[in-house]
mmCIF file of C-alpha atoms and ligand atoms in Angstrom:
data_model
loop_
_atom_site.group_PDB
_atom_site.id
_atom_site.type_symbol
_atom_site.label_atom_id
_atom_site.label_comp_id
_atom_site.label_asym_id
_atom_site.label_seq_id
_atom_site.Cartn_x
_atom_site.Cartn_y
_atom_site.Cartn_z
ATOM 1 C CA MET G 1 4.168 -44.376 79.972
ATOM 2 C CA LYS G 2 1.651 -41.583 80.025
ATOM 3 C CA LEU G 3 -1.108 -41.880 82.626
ATOM 4 C CA LEU G 4 -4.460 -40.303 81.786
ATOM 5 C CA SER G 5 -6.440 -40.024 85.008
ATOM 6 C CA VAL G 6 -10.195 -40.148 84.560
ATOM 7 C CA PRO G 7 -12.872 -40.182 87.273
ATOM 8 C CA ASP G 8 -14.879 -43.217 86.230
ATOM 9 C CA TYR G 9 -15.533 -46.024 83.738
ATOM 10 C CA GLN G 10 -17.819 -43.918 81.552
ATOM 11 C CA THR G 11 -15.157 -41.247 81.051
ATOM 12 C CA LEU G 12 -12.516 -43.920 80.460
ATOM 13 C CA SER G 13 -14.634 -45.433 77.698
ATOM 14 C CA LEU G 14 -15.278 -42.097 75.977
ATOM 15 C CA LYS G 15 -11.610 -41.099 76.161
ATOM 16 C CA ALA G 16 -10.467 -44.469 74.764
ATOM 17 C CA ALA G 17 -12.982 -44.267 71.915
ATOM 18 C CA GLU G 18 -11.862 -40.696 71.157
ATOM 19 C CA ILE G 19 -8.241 -41.859 70.747
ATOM 20 C CA VAL G 20 -9.247 -44.845 68.578
ATOM 21 C CA ALA G 21 -11.555 -42.657 66.461
ATOM 22 C CA ARG G 22 -8.751 -40.133 65.930
ATOM 23 C CA GLN G 23 -6.507 -42.957 64.699
ATOM 24 C CA VAL G 24 -9.217 -44.217 62.312
ATOM 25 C CA ARG G 25 -9.842 -40.730 60.914
ATOM 26 C CA GLN G 26 -6.139 -39.943 60.493
ATOM 27 C CA LYS G 27 -5.350 -43.260 58.836
ATOM 28 C CA PRO G 28 -8.491 -44.930 57.457
ATOM 29 C CA ASN G 29 -6.593 -48.134 56.668
ATOM 30 C CA SER G 30 -5.169 -48.460 60.195
ATOM 31 C CA ILE G 31 -4.426 -51.821 61.724
ATOM 32 C CA LEU G 32 -6.036 -52.041 65.139
ATOM 33 C CA GLY G 33 -5.174 -54.540 67.849
ATOM 34 C CA LEU G 34 -8.305 -55.367 69.835
ATOM 35 C CA ALA G 35 -8.910 -56.751 73.313
ATOM 36 C CA THR G 36 -11.877 -58.481 74.911
ATOM 37 C CA GLY G 37 -13.123 -58.696 78.513
ATOM 38 C CA SER G 38 -15.397 -56.252 80.338
ATOM 39 C CA THR G 39 -13.154 -53.202 80.191
ATOM 40 C CA PRO G 40 -13.240 -52.317 76.461
ATOM 41 C CA LEU G 41 -17.028 -52.794 76.142
ATOM 42 C CA GLY G 42 -17.799 -49.122 76.805
ATOM 43 C CA CYS G 43 -15.186 -48.068 74.254
ATOM 44 C CA TYR G 44 -16.698 -50.385 71.602
ATOM 45 C CA ASN G 45 -20.197 -49.023 72.399
ATOM 46 C CA GLU G 46 -19.005 -45.471 71.853
ATOM 47 C CA LEU G 47 -17.218 -46.405 68.596
ATOM 48 C CA VAL G 48 -20.468 -47.986 67.360
ATOM 49 C CA ARG G 49 -22.285 -44.748 68.245
ATOM 50 C CA LEU G 50 -19.647 -42.684 66.403
ATOM 51 C CA HIS G 51 -20.108 -44.927 63.365
ATOM 52 C CA LYS G 52 -23.904 -44.713 63.395
ATOM 53 C CA GLU G 53 -24.294 -41.051 64.296
ATOM 54 C CA GLU G 54 -21.153 -39.445 62.914
ATOM 55 C CA GLY G 55 -20.230 -41.811 60.089
ATOM 56 C CA LEU G 56 -16.918 -43.022 61.543
ATOM 57 C CA ASP G 57 -15.705 -45.236 58.715
ATOM 58 C CA PHE G 58 -14.209 -48.670 59.411
ATOM 59 C CA SER G 59 -14.416 -49.959 55.841
ATOM 60 C CA ALA G 60 -10.640 -49.965 55.266
ATOM 61 C CA ILE G 61 -9.656 -50.991 58.821
ATOM 62 C CA THR G 62 -7.896 -54.278 59.600
ATOM 63 C CA THR G 63 -8.055 -55.796 63.081
ATOM 64 C CA PHE G 64 -6.176 -58.443 65.032
ATOM 65 C CA ASN G 65 -7.450 -59.748 68.352
ATOM 66 C CA LEU G 66 -5.130 -60.660 71.172
ATOM 67 C CA ASP G 67 -6.467 -64.016 72.209
ATOM 68 C CA GLU G 68 -9.162 -66.689 72.122
ATOM 69 C CA TYR G 69 -10.258 -69.453 74.474
ATOM 70 C CA TYR G 70 -9.009 -72.853 73.403
ATOM 71 C CA GLY G 71 -11.619 -75.372 72.320
ATOM 72 C CA LEU G 72 -14.718 -73.173 72.011
ATOM 73 C CA LYS G 73 -16.513 -73.129 68.675
ATOM 74 C CA GLU G 74 -16.558 -69.728 66.959
ATOM 75 C CA ASN G 75 -20.323 -69.442 67.456
ATOM 76 C CA ASP G 76 -20.123 -70.334 71.171
ATOM 77 C CA ARG G 77 -21.534 -67.351 73.067
ATOM 78 C CA ASN G 78 -18.420 -67.293 75.240
ATOM 79 C CA SER G 79 -15.875 -67.326 72.453
ATOM 80 C CA TYR G 80 -14.076 -64.109 71.648
ATOM 81 C CA HIS G 81 -15.166 -64.570 68.013
ATOM 82 C CA TYR G 82 -18.763 -64.264 69.219
ATOM 83 C CA TYR G 83 -17.900 -61.376 71.549
ATOM 84 C CA MET G 84 -16.276 -59.314 68.794
ATOM 85 C CA ASN G 85 -19.153 -59.823 66.361
ATOM 86 C CA HIS G 86 -21.830 -59.274 68.994
ATOM 87 C CA TYR G 87 -20.414 -56.150 70.618
ATOM 88 C CA PHE G 88 -18.552 -54.503 67.749
ATOM 89 C CA PHE G 89 -18.137 -55.917 64.235
ATOM 90 C CA ASP G 90 -21.847 -56.535 63.558
ATOM 91 C CA HIS G 91 -22.608 -52.853 64.233
ATOM 92 C CA ILE G 92 -19.956 -51.121 62.132
ATOM 93 C CA ASN G 93 -19.034 -51.192 58.440
ATOM 94 C CA ILE G 94 -15.913 -53.302 58.835
ATOM 95 C CA ASN G 95 -15.012 -55.904 56.221
ATOM 96 C CA LYS G 96 -15.148 -59.151 58.237
ATOM 97 C CA ALA G 97 -12.462 -60.627 55.971
ATOM 98 C CA SER G 98 -10.105 -58.001 57.421
ATOM 99 C CA THR G 99 -10.701 -59.102 61.018
ATOM 100 C CA HIS G 100 -8.381 -61.672 62.569
ATOM 101 C CA ILE G 101 -8.818 -63.649 65.787
ATOM 102 C CA PRO G 102 -6.675 -66.618 66.851
ATOM 103 C CA ASN G 103 -8.318 -69.912 65.891
ATOM 104 C CA SER G 104 -9.764 -71.665 68.948
ATOM 105 C CA LEU G 105 -9.676 -75.121 67.350
ATOM 106 C CA PRO G 106 -6.544 -75.235 65.203
ATOM 107 C CA GLN G 107 -5.603 -78.475 63.443
ATOM 108 C CA ASP G 108 -1.945 -77.613 63.817
ATOM 109 C CA MET G 109 -1.437 -75.297 66.777
ATOM 110 C CA THR G 110 2.218 -74.479 66.142
ATOM 111 C CA SER G 111 1.903 -73.565 62.489
ATOM 112 C CA GLU G 112 -1.312 -71.548 62.963
ATOM 113 C CA CYS G 113 0.237 -69.569 65.812
ATOM 114 C CA GLN G 114 3.313 -68.878 63.683
ATOM 115 C CA ALA G 115 1.088 -67.831 60.770
ATOM 116 C CA TYR G 116 -0.822 -65.391 63.029
ATOM 117 C CA ASP G 117 2.417 -63.689 64.116
ATOM 118 C CA GLN G 118 3.742 -63.702 60.564
ATOM 119 C CA LEU G 119 0.606 -62.095 59.113
ATOM 120 C CA ALA G 120 0.629 -59.326 61.735
ATOM 121 C CA ARG G 121 4.326 -58.724 61.131
ATOM 122 C CA ASP G 122 3.954 -58.744 57.321
ATOM 123 C CA MET G 123 1.260 -56.087 57.634
ATOM 124 C CA GLY G 124 3.657 -53.908 59.618
ATOM 125 C CA GLY G 125 2.321 -54.442 63.138
ATOM 126 C CA MET G 126 -0.520 -52.655 64.915
ATOM 127 C CA ASP G 127 -0.948 -48.899 64.549
ATOM 128 C CA LEU G 128 -2.875 -48.906 67.809
ATOM 129 C CA GLN G 129 -3.251 -51.735 70.311
ATOM 130 C CA ILE G 130 -6.027 -51.730 72.925
ATOM 131 C CA LEU G 131 -5.132 -53.686 76.067
ATOM 132 C CA GLY G 132 -6.981 -54.553 79.247
ATOM 133 C CA LEU G 133 -5.192 -55.539 82.447
ATOM 134 C CA GLY G 134 -5.823 -58.801 84.282
ATOM 135 C CA THR G 135 -5.946 -58.882 88.072
ATOM 136 C CA THR G 136 -2.792 -61.003 87.842
ATOM 137 C CA GLY G 137 -1.123 -58.252 85.808
ATOM 138 C CA HIS G 138 -1.644 -60.227 82.606
ATOM 139 C CA ILE G 139 -1.960 -58.633 79.186
ATOM 140 C CA ALA G 140 -3.740 -60.655 76.512
ATOM 141 C CA PHE G 141 -3.494 -64.091 78.182
ATOM 142 C CA ASN G 142 0.187 -63.766 79.092
ATOM 143 C CA GLU G 143 -0.017 -64.892 82.707
ATOM 144 C CA PRO G 144 2.686 -64.374 85.367
ATOM 145 C CA ASP G 145 5.598 -66.638 84.536
ATOM 146 C CA SER G 146 9.338 -66.957 84.951
ATOM 147 C CA THR G 147 9.940 -65.390 81.547
ATOM 148 C CA PHE G 148 8.307 -63.034 79.029
ATOM 149 C CA HIS G 149 7.108 -65.116 76.065
ATOM 150 C CA PRO G 150 7.566 -63.505 72.645
ATOM 151 C CA PHE G 151 5.262 -65.524 70.387
ATOM 152 C CA THR G 152 1.633 -66.583 69.894
ATOM 153 C CA ARG G 153 0.993 -69.917 71.598
ATOM 154 C CA LEU G 154 -1.337 -72.117 73.679
ATOM 155 C CA VAL G 155 -1.266 -71.243 77.402
ATOM 156 C CA ASN G 156 -2.776 -72.497 80.641
ATOM 157 C CA LEU G 157 -4.906 -69.903 82.432
ATOM 158 C CA ASP G 158 -4.374 -68.978 86.069
ATOM 159 C CA LYS G 159 -7.144 -70.120 88.443
ATOM 160 C CA SER G 160 -7.693 -66.481 89.431
ATOM 161 C CA THR G 161 -8.131 -65.469 85.766
ATOM 162 C CA MET G 162 -10.679 -68.253 85.241
ATOM 163 C CA ALA G 163 -12.538 -67.047 88.347
ATOM 164 C CA ALA G 164 -12.356 -63.383 87.240
ATOM 165 C CA ASN G 165 -13.779 -64.236 83.811
ATOM 166 C CA GLY G 166 -16.396 -66.641 85.229
ATOM 167 C CA HIS G 167 -19.186 -64.040 85.144
ATOM 168 C CA PHE G 168 -19.307 -64.341 81.343
ATOM 169 C CA PHE G 169 -20.076 -68.090 81.664
ATOM 170 C CA LYS G 170 -23.043 -69.991 83.134
ATOM 171 C CA THR G 171 -20.779 -71.554 85.779
ATOM 172 C CA ASN G 172 -17.155 -70.993 86.780
ATOM 173 C CA GLU G 173 -16.497 -74.642 85.822
ATOM 174 C CA ALA G 174 -17.408 -73.835 82.213
ATOM 175 C CA VAL G 175 -14.459 -71.437 81.813
ATOM 176 C CA PRO G 176 -11.854 -73.051 79.532
ATOM 177 C CA HIS G 177 -8.527 -73.847 81.198
ATOM 178 C CA GLN G 178 -6.485 -72.872 78.156
ATOM 179 C CA ALA G 179 -6.302 -70.129 75.571
ATOM 180 C CA VAL G 180 -4.374 -69.104 72.479
ATOM 181 C CA THR G 181 -2.684 -65.762 73.062
ATOM 182 C CA VAL G 182 -0.313 -63.474 71.246
ATOM 183 C CA GLY G 183 3.030 -62.962 72.939
ATOM 184 C CA MET G 184 4.955 -59.891 73.986
ATOM 185 C CA ARG G 185 6.594 -59.322 70.609
ATOM 186 C CA PHE G 186 3.189 -58.834 68.954
ATOM 187 C CA ILE G 187 2.175 -56.343 71.658
ATOM 188 C CA LEU G 188 5.451 -54.403 71.808
ATOM 189 C CA ASN G 189 5.521 -54.137 68.010
ATOM 190 C CA SER G 190 2.491 -51.780 68.147
ATOM 191 C CA ARG G 191 3.111 -48.108 67.452
ATOM 192 C CA LEU G 192 0.688 -46.917 70.144
ATOM 193 C CA ILE G 193 -0.580 -48.946 73.088
ATOM 194 C CA LEU G 194 -3.731 -47.972 74.952
ATOM 195 C CA LEU G 195 -3.999 -49.753 78.305
ATOM 196 C CA LEU G 196 -7.460 -49.456 79.862
ATOM 197 C CA VAL G 197 -7.711 -50.003 83.611
ATOM 198 C CA SER G 198 -10.904 -49.768 85.623
ATOM 199 C CA SER G 199 -12.021 -50.747 89.164
ATOM 200 C CA ASP G 200 -10.259 -51.308 92.465
ATOM 201 C CA LYS G 201 -9.731 -54.969 91.543
ATOM 202 C CA LYS G 202 -6.974 -53.774 89.201
ATOM 203 C CA ALA G 203 -5.379 -51.272 91.609
ATOM 204 C CA GLU G 204 -2.543 -53.501 92.751
ATOM 205 C CA ALA G 205 -1.768 -54.775 89.235
ATOM 206 C CA LEU G 206 -1.684 -51.186 87.952
ATOM 207 C CA GLU G 207 0.633 -50.071 90.749
ATOM 208 C CA ARG G 208 3.064 -52.903 89.980
ATOM 209 C CA THR G 209 2.801 -52.280 86.223
ATOM 210 C CA LEU G 210 3.725 -48.620 86.638
ATOM 211 C CA ASN G 211 6.098 -48.563 89.578
ATOM 212 C CA GLY G 212 7.428 -52.070 90.018
ATOM 213 C CA PRO G 213 10.467 -53.673 88.447
ATOM 214 C CA ILE G 214 10.089 -55.097 84.934
ATOM 215 C CA ASP G 215 9.227 -58.607 86.037
ATOM 216 C CA PRO G 216 7.602 -61.474 84.088
ATOM 217 C CA MET G 217 5.593 -62.201 87.235
ATOM 218 C CA VAL G 218 3.823 -58.908 86.404
ATOM 219 C CA PRO G 219 3.510 -59.338 82.622
ATOM 220 C CA ALA G 220 2.217 -55.795 81.981
ATOM 221 C CA SER G 221 5.384 -54.325 83.522
ATOM 222 C CA ILE G 222 7.127 -55.002 80.192
ATOM 223 C CA LEU G 223 5.133 -52.033 78.840
ATOM 224 C CA GLN G 224 7.631 -49.796 80.689
ATOM 225 C CA LEU G 225 9.986 -50.581 77.806
ATOM 226 C CA HIS G 226 7.595 -49.324 75.117
ATOM 227 C CA PRO G 227 8.034 -45.685 74.014
ATOM 228 C CA ASN G 228 4.374 -44.892 73.362
ATOM 229 C CA VAL G 229 1.947 -46.229 75.966
ATOM 230 C CA ILE G 230 -1.129 -44.350 77.172
ATOM 231 C CA ILE G 231 -2.749 -45.756 80.296
ATOM 232 C CA ILE G 232 -6.305 -44.608 80.935
ATOM 233 C CA ALA G 233 -7.186 -45.401 84.539
ATOM 234 C CA ASP G 234 -10.229 -44.478 86.606
ATOM 235 C CA ALA G 235 -10.118 -43.341 90.234
ATOM 236 C CA GLU G 236 -10.669 -46.815 91.708
ATOM 237 C CA ALA G 237 -7.882 -48.307 89.602
ATOM 238 C CA ARG G 238 -5.543 -45.516 90.769
ATOM 239 C CA SER G 239 -6.345 -46.037 94.451
ATOM 240 C CA LYS G 240 -2.965 -47.683 95.198
ATOM 241 C CA LEU G 241 -0.759 -45.249 93.263
HETATM 242 C C1 GLP U 301 -9.108 -61.331 79.908
HETATM 243 C C2 GLP U 301 -8.529 -61.081 78.501
HETATM 244 C C3 GLP U 301 -7.620 -59.920 78.520
HETATM 245 C C4 GLP U 301 -8.322 -58.836 79.289
HETATM 246 C C5 GLP U 301 -8.305 -59.160 80.750
HETATM 247 C C6 GLP U 301 -9.083 -58.230 81.640
HETATM 248 O O1 GLP U 301 -8.796 -62.528 80.442
HETATM 249 N N1 GLP U 301 -7.880 -62.170 77.882
HETATM 250 O O2 GLP U 301 -7.295 -59.526 77.204
HETATM 251 O O3 GLP U 301 -7.684 -57.615 79.099
HETATM 252 O O4 GLP U 301 -8.655 -60.503 80.945
HETATM 253 O O5 GLP U 301 -10.443 -58.501 81.581
HETATM 254 P P1 GLP U 301 -11.550 -57.537 82.132
HETATM 255 O O6 GLP U 301 -11.524 -56.323 81.278
HETATM 256 O O7 GLP U 301 -12.834 -58.301 82.014
HETATM 257 O O8 GLP U 301 -11.203 -57.229 83.552
#
């Protein structure tokens, strides 16, 4: 894993956007794996600016998101469908039919999860996958567990994750208890992984991801097995290294 040390969140966002933009320019029909949460917001803002001011072209790009809260309607302001449209897709020239996000209200959970994995695999996997890091060490919504789970599925969220994500909701009680998330096979199948880590709240999780044993209780530690991971971490996030 290659660690890119940056001073602060602003620099992290610009650096991440620079790497994504390079990928889009080099391969205009790239498949991008996208994350939600607070951390990638600055990167999406900068990509929108690059589109508007420098003509960065997303018209042939395909995207897959990592996860979605279970049970929220797509137009719910807290759904990741809403998030992606609001912060990114509505401001660039992407073909919405080429954007994929796990369904939050599937009629048949098992078959829709299998279909999501199958579609990503049939398209050859992600060229570039953006990841954030949970305070629990989670990636996507793969929470600490006794095993690494390979496939897309419905999961229960940790109490600490629900609390950490509560600021997006009116009350902490409104945070869904479950989510649909891709598994480790989807993530590890990406050709390049960009892990974005900001703030001292993530310092311990980053230290264990980088230096700890590969342990399903620290889900991100599995990234040690991937040959092409770039971690962009600001000074606060690196405070325990
Ligand atoms: C959320 C998302 C993850 C995200 C992580 C960190 O729960 N499901 O994909 O990377 O938690 O979120 P944040 O960037 O807000 O700290």
